Amino acid sequence: MTFYRTTRLMLSSAVILSFASSAFALDGNDLLKKINDAYAQQGGSIAAESVDVSGTTVTLKGASFKPAGTPDGVKLGDVTFSGVAEAGGGYTVDQVAFPDVALNKDGVAIAAADLKLNGVEIPADTTKGDLDSLLFYKSAHAGAISATKDGTQVFAISNADATMTKRADKSGLDFGVEVDGVTADLSKVDDPQSKLAIEQLNLKQLNGKIAMKGGWELAPGKIDITEYSFDFKDVGKLNIALSLSGYTPAFAKSLQEALKTVRSNPNQQDAQQSAGLAMLGLLQQLTFNSAQIRFDDASITSRALEFAGKQQGVTGKQLADTLKAMTPIMLAQLNIPELQNAVSTAVSAYLDNPKSLTVTASPDKPVPLPMIIGAAMGAPNSIPQVIGLKVSSND
């Protein structure tokens, strides 16, 4: 009797656990739906031939991604979501792993490996307009990526990493991107004139890195890109910084809706006109805070002067002296004496000793973007004053 009671108890427990397991099993199709709800804000969608669920792992079999405005989707293969858990109607995912990429078309082969996202948050509701309604990931990684043409590698990166961090008060997020080991082979360029320039400027093999840092504060829609740099050996480092306000989640949604309207209209001429009017209306919401473009030279300037001078039968030094003399004459046409003097001084100092050249726009207070556009169309000579334009060198 004891044996039968024990057996009955074990069977009952197994049935209960089975029902519990079924009740709490992940809904892979709902996960895919939530992802598409988030992607819909950007106009894209993900499809899968089937969805496989095993414990906390969800696999999208034969997945493909269709970007907005494109007739065909991009085949991804099997995409694996590991460590999936429900969270307030949405989902959290420890890691999303993508299969390696190997494409070959018209003699061009593209390969990419070790593609993954970590710390993914898939929202339950994408309409609230707050930080929790955005598709979010803590980090993204790509291993080696290369492009090969007719058997010769023309472009490659060793790895790329991106991070996003939510601010503690959920007012916004900060982000960063680093792309290392960027190489480009320009030695196979066919055009004779371009080939000559590449050889003379010593640009046959480029080697460098790309980086971006910034943040987004949702309520005022303030985007601060503090660094967007391209740093290449024996060339130099170009860095762009920009700050705008008004790019709120509501603005982004309105922008996407305008783009959807354009794509869905079979009459593209009418669609473009409507889109132009819609964009003018949206631009009313944006405000310019500041911007800066800076170039730190790593010998490319002297080589460029020598190359350009040789084309004109003069030395690089002679060409630099000519440019220094021409700069104030050309700027005089703008009828902005203060800017003319500042630019002439900066250019002269840079050409004499190329170190850095910086263009900064920093108005005393934020300027509505339409005001800048209006000034550019009606009174171009007022632009430097409107945006607080300054030029400096070797600082």
GROMACS .gro file of N, CA and C in nm, residues 152-155 183-191 194-199 201-207 232 235:
model
   84
  152THR      N    1   4.022   4.029  -5.335
  152THR     CA    2   4.111   4.119  -5.261
  152THR      C    3   4.032   4.193  -5.154
  153GLN      N    4   4.080   4.187  -5.030
  153GLN     CA    5   4.012   4.257  -4.922
  153GLN      C    6   4.030   4.407  -4.938
  154VAL      N    7   3.918   4.481  -4.942
  154VAL     CA    8   3.925   4.626  -4.962
  154VAL      C    9   3.887   4.703  -4.837
  155PHE      N   10   3.817   4.637  -4.744
  155PHE     CA   11   3.776   4.705  -4.620
  155PHE      C   12   3.758   4.602  -4.511
  183THR      N   13   4.049   4.921  -4.152
  183THR     CA   14   4.150   4.923  -4.259
  183THR      C   15   4.080   4.933  -4.394
  184ALA      N   16   4.144   5.004  -4.486
  184ALA     CA   17   4.091   5.017  -4.621
  184ALA      C   18   4.208   5.013  -4.720
  185ASP      N   19   4.194   4.935  -4.823
  185ASP     CA   20   4.297   4.921  -4.926
  185ASP      C   21   4.253   5.000  -5.050
  186LEU      N   22   4.320   5.113  -5.073
  186LEU     CA   23   4.286   5.198  -5.188
  186LEU      C   24   4.382   5.177  -5.305
  187SER      N   25   4.471   5.079  -5.292
  187SER     CA   26   4.573   5.059  -5.395
  187SER      C   27   4.515   5.003  -5.525
  188LYS      N   28   4.395   4.947  -5.518
  188LYS     CA   29   4.335   4.885  -5.637
  188LYS      C   30   4.244   4.980  -5.714
  189VAL      N   31   4.240   5.108  -5.675
  189VAL     CA   32   4.156   5.204  -5.747
  189VAL      C   33   4.201   5.211  -5.892
  190ASP      N   34   4.106   5.207  -5.985
  190ASP     CA   35   4.139   5.200  -6.127
  190ASP      C   36   4.160   5.337  -6.192
  191ASP      N   37   4.084   5.437  -6.151
  191ASP     CA   38   4.093   5.568  -6.215
  191ASP      C   39   4.236   5.624  -6.202
  194SER      N   40   4.278   5.945  -5.977
  194SER     CA   41   4.259   5.913  -5.835
  194SER      C   42   4.374   5.829  -5.783
  195LYS      N   43   4.422   5.736  -5.865
  195LYS     CA   44   4.533   5.649  -5.825
  195LYS      C   45   4.658   5.730  -5.798
  196LEU      N   46   4.684   5.831  -5.882
  196LEU     CA   47   4.800   5.917  -5.864
  196LEU      C   48   4.790   5.994  -5.733
  197ALA      N   49   4.672   6.049  -5.706
  197ALA     CA   50   4.651   6.126  -5.583
  197ALA      C   51   4.671   6.037  -5.460
  198ILE      N   52   4.616   5.916  -5.464
  198ILE     CA   53   4.628   5.822  -5.352
  198ILE      C   54   4.774   5.788  -5.325
  199GLU      N   55   4.851   5.766  -5.432
  199GLU     CA   56   4.993   5.731  -5.416
  199GLU      C   57   5.072   5.849  -5.361
  201LEU      N   58   4.967   6.102  -5.189
  201LEU     CA   59   4.925   6.136  -5.052
  201LEU      C   60   4.952   6.023  -4.953
  202ASN      N   61   5.007   5.913  -5.003
  202ASN     CA   62   5.038   5.797  -4.919
  202ASN      C   63   4.912   5.745  -4.848
  203LEU      N   64   4.808   5.723  -4.929
  203LEU     CA   65   4.680   5.677  -4.875
  203LEU      C   66   4.642   5.537  -4.925
  204LYS      N   67   4.741   5.464  -4.976
  204LYS     CA   68   4.709   5.332  -5.031
  204LYS      C   69   4.655   5.236  -4.925
  205GLN      N   70   4.705   5.248  -4.804
  205GLN     CA   71   4.657   5.164  -4.694
  205GLN      C   72   4.616   5.253  -4.578
  206LEU      N   73   4.487   5.256  -4.547
  206LEU     CA   74   4.437   5.336  -4.435
  206LEU      C   75   4.418   5.247  -4.313
  207ASN      N   76   4.453   5.302  -4.197
  207ASN     CA   77   4.441   5.225  -4.073
  207ASN      C   78   4.399   5.319  -3.961
  232PHE      N   79   4.274   5.836  -3.822
  232PHE     CA   80   4.352   5.747  -3.908
  232PHE      C   81   4.500   5.781  -3.904
  235VAL      N   82   4.721   6.042  -4.117
  235VAL     CA   83   4.622   6.129  -4.182
  235VAL      C   84   4.580   6.237  -4.083
   0.00000   0.00000   0.00000
